[in-house]
Short mmCIF file of C-alpha atoms and ligand atoms in Angstrom, two decimals:
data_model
loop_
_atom_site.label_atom_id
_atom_site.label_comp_id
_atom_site.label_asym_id
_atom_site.label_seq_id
_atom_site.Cartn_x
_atom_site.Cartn_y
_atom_site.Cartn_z
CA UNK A 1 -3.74 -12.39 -21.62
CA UNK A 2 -4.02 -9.16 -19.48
CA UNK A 3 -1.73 -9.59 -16.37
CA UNK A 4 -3.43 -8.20 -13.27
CA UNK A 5 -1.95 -7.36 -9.89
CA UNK A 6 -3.23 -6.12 -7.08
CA UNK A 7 -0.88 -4.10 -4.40
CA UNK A 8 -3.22 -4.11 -1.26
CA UNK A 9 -2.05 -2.07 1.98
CA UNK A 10 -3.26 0.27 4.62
CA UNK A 11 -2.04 3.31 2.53
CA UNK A 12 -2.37 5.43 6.16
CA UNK A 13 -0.89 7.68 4.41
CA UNK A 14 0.28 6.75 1.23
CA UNK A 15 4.08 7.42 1.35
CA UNK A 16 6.82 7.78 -1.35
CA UNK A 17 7.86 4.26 -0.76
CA UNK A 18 4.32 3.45 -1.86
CA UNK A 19 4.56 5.53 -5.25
CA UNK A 20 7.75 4.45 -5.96
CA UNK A 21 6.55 0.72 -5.91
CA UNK A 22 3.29 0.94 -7.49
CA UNK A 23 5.49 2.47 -10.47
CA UNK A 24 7.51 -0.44 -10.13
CA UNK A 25 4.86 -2.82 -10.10
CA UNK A 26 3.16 -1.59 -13.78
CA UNK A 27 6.54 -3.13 -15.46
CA UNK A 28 5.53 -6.39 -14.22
CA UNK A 29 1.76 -5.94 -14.99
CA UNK A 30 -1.29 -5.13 -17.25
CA UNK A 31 -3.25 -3.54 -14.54
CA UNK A 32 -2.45 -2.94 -11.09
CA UNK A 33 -5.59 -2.50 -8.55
CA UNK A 34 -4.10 -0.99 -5.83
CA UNK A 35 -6.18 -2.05 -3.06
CA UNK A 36 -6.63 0.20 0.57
CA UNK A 37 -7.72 -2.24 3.49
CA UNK A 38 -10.99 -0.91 5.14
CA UNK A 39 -10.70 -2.92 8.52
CA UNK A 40 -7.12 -2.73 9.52
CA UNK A 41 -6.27 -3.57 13.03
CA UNK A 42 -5.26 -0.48 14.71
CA UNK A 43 -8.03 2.63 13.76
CA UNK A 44 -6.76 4.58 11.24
CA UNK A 45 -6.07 8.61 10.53
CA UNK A 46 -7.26 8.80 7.56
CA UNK A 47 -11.03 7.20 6.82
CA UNK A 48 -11.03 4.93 3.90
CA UNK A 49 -12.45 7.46 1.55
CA UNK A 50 -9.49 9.77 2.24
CA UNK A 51 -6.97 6.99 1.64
CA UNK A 52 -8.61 6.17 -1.43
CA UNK A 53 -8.80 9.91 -2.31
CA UNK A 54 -4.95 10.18 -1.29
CA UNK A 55 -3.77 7.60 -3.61
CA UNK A 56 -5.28 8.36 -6.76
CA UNK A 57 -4.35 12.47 -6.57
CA UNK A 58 -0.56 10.61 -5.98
CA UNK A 59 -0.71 7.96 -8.77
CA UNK A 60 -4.38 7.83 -10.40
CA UNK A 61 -3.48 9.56 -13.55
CA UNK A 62 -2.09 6.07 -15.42
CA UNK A 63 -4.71 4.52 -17.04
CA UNK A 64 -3.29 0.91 -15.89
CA UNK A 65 -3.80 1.55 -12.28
CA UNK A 66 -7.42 1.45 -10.54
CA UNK A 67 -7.46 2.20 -6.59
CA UNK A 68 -9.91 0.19 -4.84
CA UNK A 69 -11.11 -0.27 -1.56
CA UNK A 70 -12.07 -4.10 -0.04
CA UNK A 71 -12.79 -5.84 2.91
CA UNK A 72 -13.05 -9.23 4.29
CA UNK A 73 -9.50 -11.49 3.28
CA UNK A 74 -7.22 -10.23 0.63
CA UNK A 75 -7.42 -13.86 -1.83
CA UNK A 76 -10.74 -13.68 -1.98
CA UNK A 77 -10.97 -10.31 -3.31
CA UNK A 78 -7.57 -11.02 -5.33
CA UNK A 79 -8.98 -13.42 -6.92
CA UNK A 80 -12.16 -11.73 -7.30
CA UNK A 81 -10.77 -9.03 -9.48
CA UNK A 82 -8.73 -11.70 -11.14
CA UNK A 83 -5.30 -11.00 -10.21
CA UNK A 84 -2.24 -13.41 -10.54
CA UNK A 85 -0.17 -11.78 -8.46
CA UNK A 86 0.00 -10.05 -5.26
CA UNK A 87 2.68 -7.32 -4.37
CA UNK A 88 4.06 -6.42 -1.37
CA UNK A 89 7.05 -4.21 -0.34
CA UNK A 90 10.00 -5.56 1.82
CA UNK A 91 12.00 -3.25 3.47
CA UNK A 92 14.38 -4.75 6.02
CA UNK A 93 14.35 -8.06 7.58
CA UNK A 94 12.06 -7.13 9.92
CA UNK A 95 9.15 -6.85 7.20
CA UNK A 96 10.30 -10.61 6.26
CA UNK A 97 8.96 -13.07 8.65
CA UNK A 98 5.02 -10.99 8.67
CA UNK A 99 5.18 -11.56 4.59
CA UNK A 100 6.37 -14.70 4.66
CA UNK A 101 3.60 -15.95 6.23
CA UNK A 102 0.96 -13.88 5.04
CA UNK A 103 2.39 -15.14 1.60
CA UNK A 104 1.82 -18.67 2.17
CA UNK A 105 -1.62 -18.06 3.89
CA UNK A 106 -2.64 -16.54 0.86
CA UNK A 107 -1.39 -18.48 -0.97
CA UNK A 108 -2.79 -21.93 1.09
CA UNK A 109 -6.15 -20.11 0.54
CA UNK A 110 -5.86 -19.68 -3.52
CA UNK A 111 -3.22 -22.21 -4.77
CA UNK A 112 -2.55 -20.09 -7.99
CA UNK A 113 -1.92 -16.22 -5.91
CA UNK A 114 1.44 -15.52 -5.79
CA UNK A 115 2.75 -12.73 -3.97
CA UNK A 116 5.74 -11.04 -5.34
CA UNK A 117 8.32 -8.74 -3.34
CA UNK A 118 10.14 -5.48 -4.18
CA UNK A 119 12.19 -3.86 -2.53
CA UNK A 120 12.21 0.17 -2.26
CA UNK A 121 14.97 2.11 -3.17
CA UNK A 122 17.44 2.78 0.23
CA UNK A 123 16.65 6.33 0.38
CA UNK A 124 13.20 5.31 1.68
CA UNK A 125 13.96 1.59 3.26
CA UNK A 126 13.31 3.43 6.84
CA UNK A 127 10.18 5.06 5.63
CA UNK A 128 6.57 3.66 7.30
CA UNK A 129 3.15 5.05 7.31
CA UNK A 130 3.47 4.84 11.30
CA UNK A 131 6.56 6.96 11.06
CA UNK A 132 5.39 9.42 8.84
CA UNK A 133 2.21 9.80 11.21
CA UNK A 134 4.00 10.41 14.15
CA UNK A 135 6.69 12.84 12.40
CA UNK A 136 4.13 15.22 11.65
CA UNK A 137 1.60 14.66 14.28
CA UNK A 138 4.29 16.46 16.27
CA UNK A 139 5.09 19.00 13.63
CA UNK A 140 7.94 17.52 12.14
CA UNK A 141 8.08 18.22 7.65
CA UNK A 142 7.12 15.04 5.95
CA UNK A 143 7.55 16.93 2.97
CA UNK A 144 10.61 14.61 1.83
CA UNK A 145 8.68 11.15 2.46
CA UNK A 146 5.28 12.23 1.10
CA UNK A 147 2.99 13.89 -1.99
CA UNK A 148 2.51 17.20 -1.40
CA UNK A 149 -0.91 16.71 -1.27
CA UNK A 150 -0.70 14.12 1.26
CA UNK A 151 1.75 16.28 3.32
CA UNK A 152 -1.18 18.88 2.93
CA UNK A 153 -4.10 16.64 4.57
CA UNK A 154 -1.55 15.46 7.13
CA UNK A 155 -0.95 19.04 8.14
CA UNK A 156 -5.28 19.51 8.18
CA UNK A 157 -5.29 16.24 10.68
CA UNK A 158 -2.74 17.82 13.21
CA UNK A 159 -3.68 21.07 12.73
CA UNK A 160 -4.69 22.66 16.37
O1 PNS B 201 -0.12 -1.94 4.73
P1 PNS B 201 -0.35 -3.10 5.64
O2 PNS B 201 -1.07 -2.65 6.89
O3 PNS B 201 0.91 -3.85 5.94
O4 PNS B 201 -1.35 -4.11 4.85
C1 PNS B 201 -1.74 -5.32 5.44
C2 PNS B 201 -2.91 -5.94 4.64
C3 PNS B 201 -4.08 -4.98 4.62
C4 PNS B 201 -2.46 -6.23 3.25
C5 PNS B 201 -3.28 -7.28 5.35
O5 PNS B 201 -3.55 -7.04 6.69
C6 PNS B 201 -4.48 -7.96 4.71
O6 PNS B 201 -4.35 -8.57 3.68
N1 PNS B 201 -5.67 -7.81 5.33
C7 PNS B 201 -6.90 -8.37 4.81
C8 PNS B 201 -7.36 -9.55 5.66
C9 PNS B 201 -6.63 -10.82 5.27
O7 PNS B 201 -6.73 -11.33 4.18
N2 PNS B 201 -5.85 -11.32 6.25
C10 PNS B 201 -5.08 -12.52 6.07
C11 PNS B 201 -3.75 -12.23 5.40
S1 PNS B 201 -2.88 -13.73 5.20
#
């Protein structure tokens, strides 16, 4: 039986603390559809297409993982592409309480989705997509939290 998991997120940008746990993830899987959110709550710096774009020049070259974009609630779609699992990251304690519950909504609305966590390694437990944003928004190098190519388009968004 193919194991499938999906690892859905915002991915604005995708971050090192994102590569490091997709790589994680493909020990525990057959496939992993990474999966980038196209209505998140607070607008976005990167469009979908660039997030989408982002990830796969960071981590499409495995064959095992497919990038993805989807819309409307994540078990629907999980369960759509016929994943088992879902994975999220946890970083600190703070992270804890927002997983927790989105772990039992999800899975209250599809019994059999689990969500699995992993934790990042603690060089990068402070790292956020928010953070990284704001870092180079005001010129600050993201270069140690990010893909090159991602620090690239960041440095395209801010430039003046
Ligand atoms: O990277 P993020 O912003 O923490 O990812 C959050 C995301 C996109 C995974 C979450 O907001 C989500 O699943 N959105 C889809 C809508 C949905 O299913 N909401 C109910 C979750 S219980």
């Amino acid at each position: 039986m193919t194991r499938i998991a999906i690892y859905p997120g915002s991915f604005d940008p995708p971050t090192k603390g994102h590569e490091d746990l997709i790589r994680r993830s493909l020990a525990l899987c057959d496939r992993l559809v990474v999966a980038v959110a196209i209505n998140i709550a607070k607008e976005p710096l990167f469009t979908v297409e660039e997030r989408v774009a982002l990830l796969e020049t960071t981590c499409g070259d495995d064959p095992r993982i497919q990038v993805v974009t989807f819309d409307g609630l994540l078990a629907d779609f999980a369960k759509g592409v016929q994943a088992t699992f879902i994975v999220r990251g946890l970083r600190a304690v703070s992270d804890f309480e927002y997983e927790f519950q989105m772990a039992l909504m999800n899975r209250q609305l599809h019994p059999s989705l689990d969500t699995v966590f992993m934790v990042p390694p603690v060089d990068l437990t402070f790292l956020s997509s928010s953070l990284v944003r704001e870092v180079a928004r005001f010129g600050g190098d993201v270069t140690p939290f990010v893909h090159p190519e991602v620090a690239r388009a960041l440095a395209r968004k801010f430039s003046r």
